[in-house]
PDB file of C-alpha atoms in Angstrom:
ATOM      1  CA  MET F  25       0.000   0.000   0.000  1.00  0.00           C
ATOM      2  CA  ALA F  26       2.820   2.397   0.937  1.00  0.00           C
ATOM      3  CA  GLY F  27       4.556   1.733  -2.376  1.00  0.00           C
ATOM      4  CA  ARG F  28       1.358   2.267  -4.285  1.00  0.00           C
ATOM      5  CA  THR F  29       0.726   5.512  -2.389  1.00  0.00           C
ATOM      6  CA  MET F  30       4.155   6.807  -3.338  1.00  0.00           C
ATOM      7  CA  ARG F  31       3.634   5.847  -6.979  1.00  0.00           C
ATOM      8  CA  ASP F  32       0.195   7.484  -7.010  1.00  0.00           C
ATOM      9  CA  GLY F  33       1.605  10.616  -5.430  1.00  0.00           C
ATOM     10  CA  GLY F  34       4.388  10.744  -7.999  1.00  0.00           C
ATOM     11  CA  THR F  35       1.917  10.337 -10.820  1.00  0.00           C
ATOM     12  CA  GLY F  36      -0.303  13.060  -9.398  1.00  0.00           C
ATOM     13  CA  SER F  37       2.635  15.432  -9.096  1.00  0.00           C
ATOM     14  CA  GLY F  38       3.670  14.730 -12.689  1.00  0.00           C
ATOM     15  CA  ALA F  39       0.112  15.231 -13.905  1.00  0.00           C
ATOM     16  CA  ALA F  40      -0.097  18.561 -12.081  1.00  0.00           C
ATOM     17  CA  ALA F  41       3.178  19.697 -13.628  1.00  0.00           C
ATOM     18  CA  GLY F  42       1.979  18.562 -17.034  1.00  0.00           C
ATOM     19  CA  ALA F  43      -1.274  20.433 -16.593  1.00  0.00           C
ATOM     20  CA  ALA F  44       0.615  23.571 -15.555  1.00  0.00           C
ATOM     21  CA  GLY F  45       2.846  23.207 -18.587  1.00  0.00           C
ATOM     22  CA  ALA F  46      -0.163  22.732 -20.822  1.00  0.00           C
ATOM     23  CA  GLY F  47      -1.703  25.862 -19.313  1.00  0.00           C
ATOM     24  CA  ARG F  48       1.434  27.836 -20.066  1.00  0.00           C
ATOM     25  CA  ALA F  49       1.442  26.488 -23.630  1.00  0.00           C
ATOM     26  CA  ARG F  50      -2.181  27.502 -24.084  1.00  0.00           C
ATOM     27  CA  ARG F  51      -1.373  31.020 -22.935  1.00  0.00           C
ATOM     28  CA  ARG F  52       1.251  31.514 -25.645  1.00  0.00           C
ATOM     29  CA  PRO F  53       0.000  33.768 -28.448  1.00  0.00           C
ATOM     30  CA  ALA F  54      -0.873  31.773 -31.531  1.00  0.00           C
ATOM     31  CA  ALA F  55       1.283  32.220 -34.618  1.00  0.00           C
ATOM     32  CA  ALA F  56      -0.255  34.029 -37.570  1.00  0.00           C
ATOM     33  CA  ALA F  57      -2.082  31.671 -39.900  1.00  0.00           C
ATOM     34  CA  VAL F  58      -0.309  31.118 -43.201  1.00  0.00           C
ATOM     35  CA  ALA F  59      -1.981  32.383 -46.367  1.00  0.00           C
ATOM     36  CA  LYS F  60      -3.147  29.769 -48.848  1.00  0.00           C
ATOM     37  CA  ARG F  61      -0.904  30.505 -51.788  1.00  0.00           C
ATOM     38  CA  ALA F  62      -2.322  30.785 -55.300  1.00  0.00           C
ATOM     39  CA  GLU F  63      -1.179  27.963 -57.574  1.00  0.00           C
ATOM     40  CA  VAL F  64      -2.357  28.575 -61.119  1.00  0.00           C
ATOM     41  CA  ARG F  65      -2.006  25.733 -63.625  1.00  0.00           C
ATOM     42  CA  LEU F  66      -3.173  26.901 -67.010  1.00  0.00           C
ATOM     43  CA  PRO F  67      -4.361  24.534 -69.741  1.00  0.00           C
ATOM     44  CA  PRO F  68      -3.092  24.954 -73.334  1.00  0.00           C
ATOM     45  CA  LEU F  69      -4.157  28.442 -74.383  1.00  0.00           C
ATOM     46  CA  SER F  70      -5.349  29.879 -77.678  1.00  0.00           C
ATOM     47  CA  PRO F  71      -3.775  33.172 -78.819  1.00  0.00           C
ATOM     48  CA  TYR F  72      -6.067  36.176 -78.765  1.00  0.00           C
ATOM     49  CA  GLY F  73      -5.451  39.334 -80.766  1.00  0.00           C
ATOM     50  CA  GLY F  74      -8.651  41.328 -80.392  1.00  0.00           C
ATOM     51  CA  GLY F  75      -9.840  44.022 -78.027  1.00  0.00           C
ATOM     52  CA  LEU F  76     -12.089  43.993 -74.989  1.00  0.00           C
ATOM     53  CA  ASP F  77     -15.865  44.136 -74.872  1.00  0.00           C
ATOM     54  CA  PRO F  78     -18.164  45.025 -71.975  1.00  0.00           C
ATOM     55  CA  ASP F  79     -19.335  41.824 -70.254  1.00  0.00           C
ATOM     56  CA  GLY F  80     -17.114  39.814 -72.608  1.00  0.00           C
ATOM     57  CA  ASP F  81     -16.351  36.147 -71.914  1.00  0.00           C
ATOM     58  CA  TYR F  82     -12.696  35.102 -72.307  1.00  0.00           C
ATOM     59  CA  ASP F  83     -11.895  31.467 -71.594  1.00  0.00           C
ATOM     60  CA  GLY F  84      -8.580  29.687 -72.187  1.00  0.00           C
ATOM     61  CA  LEU F  85      -7.019  32.616 -74.072  1.00  0.00           C
ATOM     62  CA  GLU F  86      -3.557  34.158 -74.135  1.00  0.00           C
ATOM     63  CA  PHE F  87      -3.206  37.928 -74.522  1.00  0.00           C
ATOM     64  CA  THR F  88       0.418  38.625 -75.477  1.00  0.00           C
ATOM     65  CA  ASN F  89       1.984  42.102 -75.868  1.00  0.00           C
ATOM     66  CA  LEU F  90      -1.359  43.694 -76.727  1.00  0.00           C
ATOM     67  CA  ASP F  91      -1.920  47.404 -76.380  1.00  0.00           C
ATOM     68  CA  LEU F  92      -5.225  47.544 -74.510  1.00  0.00           C
ATOM     69  CA  ARG F  93      -4.984  51.167 -73.489  1.00  0.00           C
ATOM     70  CA  GLY F  94      -8.351  52.842 -73.170  1.00  0.00           C
ATOM     71  CA  GLU F  95     -10.202  49.581 -73.901  1.00  0.00           C
ATOM     72  CA  GLU F  96     -13.578  49.186 -72.209  1.00  0.00           C
ATOM     73  CA  GLY F  97     -14.290  45.802 -70.658  1.00  0.00           C
ATOM     74  CA  PRO F  98     -16.441  46.391 -67.578  1.00  0.00           C
ATOM     75  CA  GLY F  99     -17.986  43.196 -66.260  1.00  0.00           C
ATOM     76  CA  ALA F 100     -15.749  41.005 -68.455  1.00  0.00           C
ATOM     77  CA  ARG F 101     -14.955  37.453 -67.304  1.00  0.00           C
ATOM     78  CA  PHE F 102     -11.487  35.909 -67.696  1.00  0.00           C
ATOM     79  CA  ILE F 103     -11.180  32.206 -66.891  1.00  0.00           C
ATOM     80  CA  ASP F 104      -7.956  30.224 -67.425  1.00  0.00           C
ATOM     81  CA  CYS F 105      -6.352  33.180 -69.217  1.00  0.00           C
ATOM     82  CA  ALA F 106      -2.892  34.718 -69.406  1.00  0.00           C
ATOM     83  CA  LEU F 107      -2.124  38.392 -70.020  1.00  0.00           C
ATOM     84  CA  ARG F 108       1.579  38.775 -70.790  1.00  0.00           C
ATOM     85  CA  GLY F 109       3.294  42.085 -71.477  1.00  0.00           C
ATOM     86  CA  CYS F 110       0.041  43.919 -72.181  1.00  0.00           C
ATOM     87  CA  GLY F 111      -0.412  47.679 -71.902  1.00  0.00           C
ATOM     88  CA  LEU F 112      -3.285  48.638 -69.613  1.00  0.00           C
ATOM     89  CA  ASP F 113      -3.169  52.434 -69.566  1.00  0.00           C
ATOM     90  CA  GLU F 114      -6.638  53.720 -68.606  1.00  0.00           C
ATOM     91  CA  THR F 115      -8.097  50.292 -69.396  1.00  0.00           C
ATOM     92  CA  VAL F 116     -11.543  49.907 -67.838  1.00  0.00           C
ATOM     93  CA  LEU F 117     -12.121  46.500 -66.234  1.00  0.00           C
ATOM     94  CA  ARG F 118     -14.539  47.597 -63.558  1.00  0.00           C
ATOM     95  CA  ARG F 119     -16.386  44.659 -61.938  1.00  0.00           C
ATOM     96  CA  ALA F 120     -14.386  42.223 -64.090  1.00  0.00           C
ATOM     97  CA  ARG F 121     -13.765  38.657 -62.872  1.00  0.00           C
ATOM     98  CA  PHE F 122     -10.412  36.888 -63.117  1.00  0.00           C
ATOM     99  CA  VAL F 123     -10.386  33.199 -62.157  1.00  0.00           C
ATOM    100  CA  ASP F 124      -7.298  30.955 -62.541  1.00  0.00           C
ATOM    101  CA  CYS F 125      -5.393  33.629 -64.453  1.00  0.00           C
ATOM    102  CA  VAL F 126      -1.801  34.834 -64.822  1.00  0.00           C
ATOM    103  CA  LEU F 127      -0.960  38.503 -65.392  1.00  0.00           C
ATOM    104  CA  SER F 128       2.736  38.751 -66.241  1.00  0.00           C
ATOM    105  CA  GLY F 129       4.640  41.909 -67.088  1.00  0.00           C
ATOM    106  CA  VAL F 130       1.498  43.996 -67.458  1.00  0.00           C
ATOM    107  CA  ARG F 131       2.015  47.754 -67.319  1.00  0.00           C
ATOM    108  CA  GLY F 132      -0.201  50.781 -67.218  1.00  0.00           C
ATOM    109  CA  VAL F 133      -1.333  53.958 -65.515  1.00  0.00           C
ATOM    110  CA  GLY F 134      -4.869  54.448 -64.237  1.00  0.00           C
ATOM    111  CA  THR F 135      -6.047  50.881 -64.831  1.00  0.00           C
ATOM    112  CA  ASP F 136      -9.603  50.617 -63.477  1.00  0.00           C
ATOM    113  CA  LEU F 137     -10.264  47.346 -61.658  1.00  0.00           C
ATOM    114  CA  SER F 138     -12.661  48.790 -59.118  1.00  0.00           C
ATOM    115  CA  GLU F 139     -15.067  46.221 -57.642  1.00  0.00           C
ATOM    116  CA  ALA F 140     -13.303  43.498 -59.627  1.00  0.00           C
ATOM    117  CA  SER F 141     -12.979  39.929 -58.359  1.00  0.00           C
ATOM    118  CA  LEU F 142      -9.622  38.114 -58.531  1.00  0.00           C
ATOM    119  CA  ARG F 143      -9.538  34.488 -57.408  1.00  0.00           C
ATOM    120  CA  ASP F 144      -6.576  32.156 -57.893  1.00  0.00           C
ATOM    121  CA  VAL F 145      -4.569  34.793 -59.740  1.00  0.00           C
ATOM    122  CA  GLU F 146      -0.823  35.325 -60.102  1.00  0.00           C
ATOM    123  CA  MET F 147       0.412  38.831 -60.948  1.00  0.00           C
ATOM    124  CA  VAL F 148       4.120  38.779 -61.753  1.00  0.00           C
ATOM    125  CA  ASP F 149       6.461  41.720 -62.440  1.00  0.00           C
ATOM    126  CA  ALA F 150       3.641  44.218 -62.945  1.00  0.00           C
ATOM    127  CA  ARG F 151       4.476  47.902 -63.310  1.00  0.00           C
ATOM    128  CA  LEU F 152       1.355  49.880 -62.539  1.00  0.00           C
ATOM    129  CA  GLY F 153       0.598  53.411 -61.421  1.00  0.00           C
ATOM    130  CA  GLY F 154      -2.647  54.585 -59.874  1.00  0.00           C
ATOM    131  CA  ALA F 155      -4.351  51.206 -60.324  1.00  0.00           C
ATOM    132  CA  GLN F 156      -7.905  51.340 -58.981  1.00  0.00           C
ATOM    133  CA  LEU F 157      -8.985  48.266 -57.026  1.00  0.00           C
ATOM    134  CA  HIS F 158     -11.235  49.970 -54.511  1.00  0.00           C
ATOM    135  CA  GLY F 159     -14.077  47.712 -53.463  1.00  0.00           C
ATOM    136  CA  ALA F 160     -12.374  44.742 -55.136  1.00  0.00           C
ATOM    137  CA  THR F 161     -12.245  41.179 -53.789  1.00  0.00           C
ATOM    138  CA  LEU F 162      -8.920  39.320 -53.895  1.00  0.00           C
ATOM    139  CA  GLU F 163      -8.796  35.676 -52.814  1.00  0.00           C
ATOM    140  CA  ARG F 164      -5.750  33.428 -53.230  1.00  0.00           C
ATOM    141  CA  VAL F 165      -3.785  36.042 -55.128  1.00  0.00           C
ATOM    142  CA  LEU F 166       0.002  36.226 -55.498  1.00  0.00           C
ATOM    143  CA  VAL F 167       1.604  39.576 -56.381  1.00  0.00           C
ATOM    144  CA  LYS F 168       5.261  38.811 -57.092  1.00  0.00           C
ATOM    145  CA  GLY F 169       7.954  41.283 -58.109  1.00  0.00           C
ATOM    146  CA  GLY F 170       7.374  44.524 -59.961  1.00  0.00           C
ATOM    147  CA  LYS F 171       6.396  47.948 -58.690  1.00  0.00           C
ATOM    148  CA  ILE F 172       2.953  49.418 -58.080  1.00  0.00           C
ATOM    149  CA  ASP F 173       2.589  53.105 -57.219  1.00  0.00           C
ATOM    150  CA  TYR F 174      -0.525  54.677 -55.653  1.00  0.00           C
ATOM    151  CA  LEU F 175      -2.442  51.395 -55.508  1.00  0.00           C
ATOM    152  CA  ASN F 176      -6.015  52.068 -54.408  1.00  0.00           C
ATOM    153  CA  LEU F 177      -7.409  49.194 -52.355  1.00  0.00           C
ATOM    154  CA  ARG F 178      -9.857  51.207 -50.291  1.00  0.00           C
ATOM    155  CA  LYS F 179     -12.725  49.133 -48.859  1.00  0.00           C
ATOM    156  CA  SER F 180     -11.448  46.044 -50.661  1.00  0.00           C
ATOM    157  CA  ARG F 181     -11.395  42.511 -49.231  1.00  0.00           C
ATOM    158  CA  LEU F 182      -8.157  40.535 -49.301  1.00  0.00           C
ATOM    159  CA  LYS F 183      -8.045  36.920 -48.179  1.00  0.00           C
ATOM    160  CA  ASP F 184      -5.088  34.556 -48.664  1.00  0.00           C
ATOM    161  CA  VAL F 185      -3.093  37.190 -50.538  1.00  0.00           C
ATOM    162  CA  VAL F 186       0.726  37.185 -50.760  1.00  0.00           C
ATOM    163  CA  PHE F 187       2.805  40.199 -51.783  1.00  0.00           C
ATOM    164  CA  GLU F 188       6.296  38.890 -52.513  1.00  0.00           C
ATOM    165  CA  GLY F 189       9.414  40.816 -53.524  1.00  0.00           C
ATOM    166  CA  CYS F 190       7.441  43.804 -54.827  1.00  0.00           C
ATOM    167  CA  VAL F 191       7.504  47.535 -54.178  1.00  0.00           C
ATOM    168  CA  LEU F 192       4.239  49.147 -53.068  1.00  0.00           C
ATOM    169  CA  SER F 193       4.583  52.908 -52.935  1.00  0.00           C
ATOM    170  CA  GLU F 194       1.808  54.928 -51.253  1.00  0.00           C
ATOM    171  CA  ALA F 195      -0.677  52.070 -51.314  1.00  0.00           C
ATOM    172  CA  ASP F 196      -4.069  52.993 -49.879  1.00  0.00           C
ATOM    173  CA  PHE F 197      -5.695  50.231 -47.811  1.00  0.00           C
ATOM    174  CA  GLY F 198      -8.218  52.595 -46.179  1.00  0.00           C
ATOM    175  CA  GLY F 199     -11.199  50.705 -44.770  1.00  0.00           C
ATOM    176  CA  ALA F 200     -10.036  47.405 -46.300  1.00  0.00           C
ATOM    177  CA  GLU F 201     -10.331  43.974 -44.691  1.00  0.00           C
ATOM    178  CA  LEU F 202      -7.175  41.823 -44.706  1.00  0.00           C
ATOM    179  CA  VAL F 203      -7.336  38.161 -43.664  1.00  0.00           C
ATOM    180  CA  ARG F 204      -4.294  35.880 -43.953  1.00  0.00           C
ATOM    181  CA  VAL F 205      -2.251  38.385 -45.946  1.00  0.00           C
ATOM    182  CA  GLU F 206       1.539  38.078 -46.140  1.00  0.00           C
ATOM    183  CA  PHE F 207       4.078  40.686 -47.199  1.00  0.00           C
ATOM    184  CA  ARG F 208       7.319  38.830 -47.998  1.00  0.00           C
ATOM    185  CA  ASP F 209      10.548  40.720 -48.687  1.00  0.00           C
ATOM    186  CA  CYS F 210       8.537  43.714 -49.896  1.00  0.00           C
ATOM    187  CA  VAL F 211       8.930  47.448 -49.698  1.00  0.00           C
ATOM    188  CA  LEU F 212       5.811  49.007 -48.194  1.00  0.00           C
ATOM    189  CA  ARG F 213       6.353  52.737 -48.499  1.00  0.00           C
ATOM    190  CA  ARG F 214       4.004  55.461 -47.135  1.00  0.00           C
ATOM    191  CA  ALA F 215       1.136  53.025 -46.729  1.00  0.00           C
ATOM    192  CA  ASP F 216      -2.277  54.267 -45.619  1.00  0.00           C
ATOM    193  CA  LEU F 217      -3.896  51.832 -43.174  1.00  0.00           C
ATOM    194  CA  SER F 218      -6.700  54.133 -42.012  1.00  0.00           C
ATOM    195  CA  GLY F 219      -9.712  52.108 -40.881  1.00  0.00           C
ATOM    196  CA  VAL F 220      -8.144  48.769 -41.877  1.00  0.00           C
ATOM    197  CA  ARG F 221      -9.302  45.538 -40.221  1.00  0.00           C
ATOM    198  CA  MET F 222      -6.597  42.887 -40.000  1.00  0.00           C
ATOM    199  CA  LYS F 223      -6.472  39.247 -39.050  1.00  0.00           C
ATOM    200  CA  ASP F 224      -3.321  37.106 -39.433  1.00  0.00           C
ATOM    201  CA  VAL F 225      -1.401  39.707 -41.439  1.00  0.00           C
ATOM    202  CA  ASP F 226       2.337  38.937 -41.555  1.00  0.00           C
ATOM    203  CA  LEU F 227       4.657  41.926 -41.965  1.00  0.00           C
ATOM    204  CA  ARG F 228       7.784  40.402 -40.422  1.00  0.00           C
ATOM    205  CA  THR F 229       9.925  40.214 -43.555  1.00  0.00           C
ATOM    206  CA  VAL F 230       8.977  43.605 -45.024  1.00  0.00           C
ATOM    207  CA  ALA F 231      12.294  45.181 -45.979  1.00  0.00           C
ATOM    208  CA  GLU F 232      10.999  48.746 -45.604  1.00  0.00           C
ATOM    209  CA  LEU F 233       7.918  49.261 -43.453  1.00  0.00           C
ATOM    210  CA  ASP F 234       6.769  52.873 -43.689  1.00  0.00           C
ATOM    211  CA  ILE F 235       3.236  53.658 -42.495  1.00  0.00           C
ATOM    212  CA  ALA F 236       1.945  57.133 -43.321  1.00  0.00           C
ATOM    213  CA  ARG F 237      -1.444  56.779 -41.612  1.00  0.00           C
ATOM    214  CA  GLY F 238      -3.286  54.187 -39.554  1.00  0.00           C
ATOM    215  CA  LEU F 239      -0.494  53.006 -37.276  1.00  0.00           C
ATOM    216  CA  ASP F 240      -3.191  52.333 -34.692  1.00  0.00           C
ATOM    217  CA  ARG F 241      -4.804  49.781 -37.042  1.00  0.00           C
ATOM    218  CA  LEU F 242      -2.024  47.195 -36.769  1.00  0.00           C
ATOM    219  CA  ALA F 243      -4.056  45.024 -34.389  1.00  0.00           C
ATOM    220  CA  GLY F 244      -4.204  41.593 -36.011  1.00  0.00           C
ATOM    221  CA  ALA F 245      -0.773  41.952 -37.638  1.00  0.00           C
ATOM    222  CA  VAL F 246       2.530  40.392 -36.602  1.00  0.00           C
ATOM    223  CA  ILE F 247       5.784  42.352 -36.885  1.00  0.00           C
ATOM    224  CA  SER F 248       9.391  41.554 -35.991  1.00  0.00           C
ATOM    225  CA  SER F 249      11.215  42.885 -32.923  1.00  0.00           C
ATOM    226  CA  ALA F 250      13.465  44.951 -35.205  1.00  0.00           C
ATOM    227  CA  GLN F 251      10.415  46.527 -36.840  1.00  0.00           C
ATOM    228  CA  LEU F 252       8.978  47.264 -33.405  1.00  0.00           C
ATOM    229  CA  LEU F 253      12.120  49.177 -32.465  1.00  0.00           C
ATOM    230  CA  ARG F 254      11.987  51.204 -35.679  1.00  0.00           C
ATOM    231  CA  LEU F 255       8.306  51.974 -35.179  1.00  0.00           C
ATOM    232  CA  ALA F 256       8.647  52.767 -31.471  1.00  0.00           C
ATOM    233  CA  PRO F 257       8.871  56.580 -31.937  1.00  0.00           C
ATOM    234  CA  ALA F 258       5.759  56.520 -34.125  1.00  0.00           C
ATOM    235  CA  PHE F 259       3.912  54.343 -31.596  1.00  0.00           C
ATOM    236  CA  ALA F 260       4.903  56.753 -28.821  1.00  0.00           C
ATOM    237  CA  ALA F 261       3.692  59.745 -30.817  1.00  0.00           C
ATOM    238  CA  GLN F 262       0.429  57.906 -31.555  1.00  0.00           C
ATOM    239  CA  ILE F 263      -0.427  57.671 -27.852  1.00  0.00           C
ATOM    240  CA  GLY F 264       0.947  61.104 -26.989  1.00  0.00           C
ATOM    241  CA  VAL F 265       4.167  60.040 -25.253  1.00  0.00           C
ATOM    242  CA  ARG F 266       7.143  62.375 -25.502  1.00  0.00           C
ATOM    243  CA  VAL F 267      10.528  60.680 -25.633  1.00  0.00           C
ATOM    244  CA  GLU F 268      13.381  62.855 -24.349  1.00  0.00           C
ATOM    245  CA  ASP F 269      16.735  62.068 -22.800  1.00  0.00           C
ATOM    246  CA  ALA F 270      17.129  63.097 -19.160  1.00  0.00           C
ATOM    247  CA  LEU F 271      19.157  66.263 -18.464  1.00  0.00           C
ATOM    248  CA  ASP F 272      22.444  65.821 -16.624  1.00  0.00           C
TER     249      ASP F 272
END
């Protein structure tokens, strides 16, 4: 009986320690969820050399080096398509849908993609200025390489989106919703985060993190300790703390 009592006591002590350890583990903050990366596998495509039509249907087509400036294609639907090296200056694609598409080397100023829907899309080495995606929905989208200036994503919805190795200069995320969004090895310069709602947004590997507005909207994001140190003066200013060295 004595031996059994000692064994039971030892087991109870171990169980208590295990429970305490489990409690400590449960109290650790959860890591940010990883975005589901877009993986586009296009079928054999047919070359396309025409223009765009409102509410046009484009399925299994390849647009290569086309000058689509000023073309009007609101409400158009692109499924299993590739746009490679196309000019999109002032191209109107408002409320367009892109599903399982690749946009590679596209360029343009003032491209209108407002209220568009992009699902399972890869955008590679784009060079865009003033692209309008306000009110757009992006799901499983990869933006890799390239440079986008004055990107307007106000009141858009981004879910499972990865920005990788690109430069975003003065991007406007005002009022947008970001869920499982990753910024990998990017430059995020003068970003506007006013009114943003974030959940599982990973900023840890951003090479240059510069927030012009909305620093108080970073709840739901994860940053690195080095980024925290660089942002510390801005955080202090946000809550009204003055940082001064003591006088001798």
